[in-house]
Amino acid sequence: MGTPMAQHLCAAGHELFVHTRRQVPAALLEAGAVACASGAEVARQADTVFLMLPDTPDVAAVLFGDGGVAAALAPGKTVVDMSSISPIETRAFAGRIGALGCDYLDAPVSGGEVGARAASLTIMVGGPEAAFDRVRPLFALMGKNITHVGGNGDGQATKVANQIIVALNIAAVSEALLFASKAGADPAKVRQALMGGFAASRVLEVHGERMIQRSFAPGFRIGLHQKDLNLALQGAKAMNVSLPQTAGAAQLMQACAAQGWDQLDHSALVKALELMAQHDVAG
């Protein structure tokens, strides 16, 4: 997990054993966290093991690779994956961890860096209810909207659904502000007017402002949102479900990536539309 989330656990008096692919942040060490040489060492020391990694293969490697968490788990421990990864693979991971006599929760989050710092994240949890009840006090130190949505994989399915909604909202706000600006209206005033009506949304409020101010430092990177939309489309293919609007948003993000913009905030999706229109929202 990120430093702010870990700091909340430290501040509450919990003993943390931490391992990262990079250097452990000094702020965590100063707060009393103990640096470990591997995921296995963390699993030997901790009763509850949290993971937060970029993608499905990363989680698989940290759990089951050399020096991985699974090699050192003792029965009765709990693994909590707060990454955003494949729901299908998550169910397989949970089965392997369950065979070791341990519980597995998938608990992806929404709320970004702001939510992490404010301990106001939304946390969507899949897995055994008894394990959820046991870990919930720890979740409460990191988030406010904490929901047990069902069995293993359901937390990840909820996060994918969240990412679909966010992506389509970003695309809608991008098209609306681009249309208004191209028509000659002041996009800042258009956004202000729309915030008072049925079109109001958190995306219009925050990312609409980013588009107007040209403030695309992440935030949440296009590259990561691409990964989440790919999970949606892969899952849809496996289930024979059509997600045409999601596919369109994914293509806009791919167009951004092709321009080298995948490290920008996902609100920079607007730049793909601007490129086609030969017009910037800000004029």
mmCIF file of N, CA and C in Angstrom, residues 157-172 225-233 243 245-247 249-250:
data_model
loop_
_atom_site.group_PDB
_atom_site.id
_atom_site.type_symbol
_atom_site.label_atom_id
_atom_site.label_comp_id
_atom_site.label_asym_id
_atom_site.label_seq_id
_atom_site.Cartn_x
_atom_site.Cartn_y
_atom_site.Cartn_z
ATOM 1 N N ALA A 157 -14.543 -7.166 -8.994
ATOM 2 C CA ALA A 157 -15.585 -6.876 -9.980
ATOM 3 C C ALA A 157 -16.200 -5.507 -9.717
ATOM 4 N N THR A 158 -16.362 -5.169 -8.447
ATOM 5 C CA THR A 158 -16.906 -3.852 -8.089
ATOM 6 C C THR A 158 -15.947 -2.750 -8.511
ATOM 7 N N LYS A 159 -14.646 -2.968 -8.314
ATOM 8 C CA LYS A 159 -13.668 -1.953 -8.706
ATOM 9 C C LYS A 159 -13.647 -1.766 -10.222
ATOM 10 N N VAL A 160 -13.752 -2.851 -10.964
ATOM 11 C CA VAL A 160 -13.816 -2.722 -12.420
ATOM 12 C C VAL A 160 -15.046 -1.913 -12.813
ATOM 13 N N ALA A 161 -16.178 -2.193 -12.167
ATOM 14 C CA ALA A 161 -17.395 -1.422 -12.441
ATOM 15 C C ALA A 161 -17.173 0.060 -12.134
ATOM 16 N N ASN A 162 -16.507 0.346 -11.027
ATOM 17 C CA ASN A 162 -16.181 1.729 -10.672
ATOM 18 C C ASN A 162 -15.359 2.397 -11.769
ATOM 19 N N GLN A 163 -14.378 1.670 -12.282
ATOM 20 C CA GLN A 163 -13.493 2.247 -13.294
ATOM 21 C C GLN A 163 -14.208 2.460 -14.625
ATOM 22 N N ILE A 164 -15.166 1.604 -14.924
ATOM 23 C CA ILE A 164 -15.993 1.830 -16.112
ATOM 24 C C ILE A 164 -16.753 3.149 -15.972
ATOM 25 N N ILE A 165 -17.413 3.332 -14.836
ATOM 26 C CA ILE A 165 -18.208 4.539 -14.616
ATOM 27 C C ILE A 165 -17.336 5.782 -14.666
ATOM 28 N N VAL A 166 -16.183 5.742 -14.009
ATOM 29 C CA VAL A 166 -15.299 6.908 -13.991
ATOM 30 C C VAL A 166 -14.809 7.234 -15.401
ATOM 31 N N ALA A 167 -14.386 6.211 -16.146
ATOM 32 C CA ALA A 167 -13.881 6.444 -17.504
ATOM 33 C C ALA A 167 -14.946 7.055 -18.402
ATOM 34 N N LEU A 168 -16.169 6.529 -18.327
ATOM 35 C CA LEU A 168 -17.228 7.049 -19.185
ATOM 36 C C LEU A 168 -17.614 8.463 -18.779
ATOM 37 N N ASN A 169 -17.544 8.762 -17.485
ATOM 38 C CA ASN A 169 -17.799 10.138 -17.039
ATOM 39 C C ASN A 169 -16.729 11.092 -17.550
ATOM 40 N N ILE A 170 -15.468 10.649 -17.502
ATOM 41 C CA ILE A 170 -14.391 11.501 -18.009
ATOM 42 C C ILE A 170 -14.583 11.762 -19.502
ATOM 43 N N ALA A 171 -14.936 10.714 -20.241
ATOM 44 C CA ALA A 171 -15.164 10.882 -21.675
ATOM 45 C C ALA A 171 -16.331 11.826 -21.930
ATOM 46 N N ALA A 172 -17.407 11.694 -21.147
ATOM 47 C CA ALA A 172 -18.574 12.554 -21.332
ATOM 48 C C ALA A 172 -18.244 14.011 -21.030
ATOM 49 N N HIS A 225 -5.431 3.355 -15.642
ATOM 50 C CA HIS A 225 -6.848 3.246 -15.992
ATOM 51 C C HIS A 225 -7.013 2.372 -17.241
ATOM 52 N N GLN A 226 -6.047 2.455 -18.165
ATOM 53 C CA GLN A 226 -6.059 1.537 -19.307
ATOM 54 C C GLN A 226 -6.087 0.084 -18.846
ATOM 55 N N LYS A 227 -5.234 -0.219 -17.877
ATOM 56 C CA LYS A 227 -5.173 -1.585 -17.345
ATOM 57 C C LYS A 227 -6.537 -2.013 -16.807
ATOM 58 N N ASP A 228 -7.202 -1.121 -16.083
ATOM 59 C CA ASP A 228 -8.497 -1.467 -15.500
ATOM 60 C C ASP A 228 -9.564 -1.668 -16.579
ATOM 61 N N LEU A 229 -9.546 -0.839 -17.622
ATOM 62 C CA LEU A 229 -10.522 -1.018 -18.695
ATOM 63 C C LEU A 229 -10.235 -2.284 -19.486
ATOM 64 N N ASN A 230 -8.960 -2.634 -19.616
ATOM 65 C CA ASN A 230 -8.637 -3.913 -20.259
ATOM 66 C C ASN A 230 -9.183 -5.088 -19.456
ATOM 67 N N LEU A 231 -9.122 -4.986 -18.109
ATOM 68 C CA LEU A 231 -9.722 -6.025 -17.272
ATOM 69 C C LEU A 231 -11.223 -6.135 -17.547
ATOM 70 N N ALA A 232 -11.878 -4.980 -17.699
ATOM 71 C CA ALA A 232 -13.312 -4.974 -17.991
ATOM 72 C C ALA A 232 -13.597 -5.653 -19.324
ATOM 73 N N LEU A 233 -12.815 -5.318 -20.338
ATOM 74 C CA LEU A 233 -13.066 -5.866 -21.671
ATOM 75 C C LEU A 233 -12.706 -7.343 -21.754
ATOM 76 N N LEU A 243 -19.624 -4.357 -24.059
ATOM 77 C CA LEU A 243 -19.430 -3.093 -23.344
ATOM 78 C C LEU A 243 -18.928 -2.041 -24.342
ATOM 79 N N GLN A 245 -19.426 1.221 -24.847
ATOM 80 C CA GLN A 245 -18.951 2.526 -24.376
ATOM 81 C C GLN A 245 -17.608 2.396 -23.658
ATOM 82 N N THR A 246 -17.442 1.298 -22.913
ATOM 83 C CA THR A 246 -16.157 1.045 -22.262
ATOM 84 C C THR A 246 -15.058 0.875 -23.299
ATOM 85 N N ALA A 247 -15.375 0.153 -24.372
ATOM 86 C CA ALA A 247 -14.390 -0.035 -25.443
ATOM 87 C C ALA A 247 -14.002 1.304 -26.064
ATOM 88 N N ALA A 249 -14.027 4.304 -24.572
ATOM 89 C CA ALA A 249 -13.172 5.021 -23.626
ATOM 90 C C ALA A 249 -11.770 4.434 -23.613
ATOM 91 N N ALA A 250 -11.685 3.100 -23.711
ATOM 92 C CA ALA A 250 -10.377 2.456 -23.745
ATOM 93 C C ALA A 250 -9.588 2.880 -24.981
#
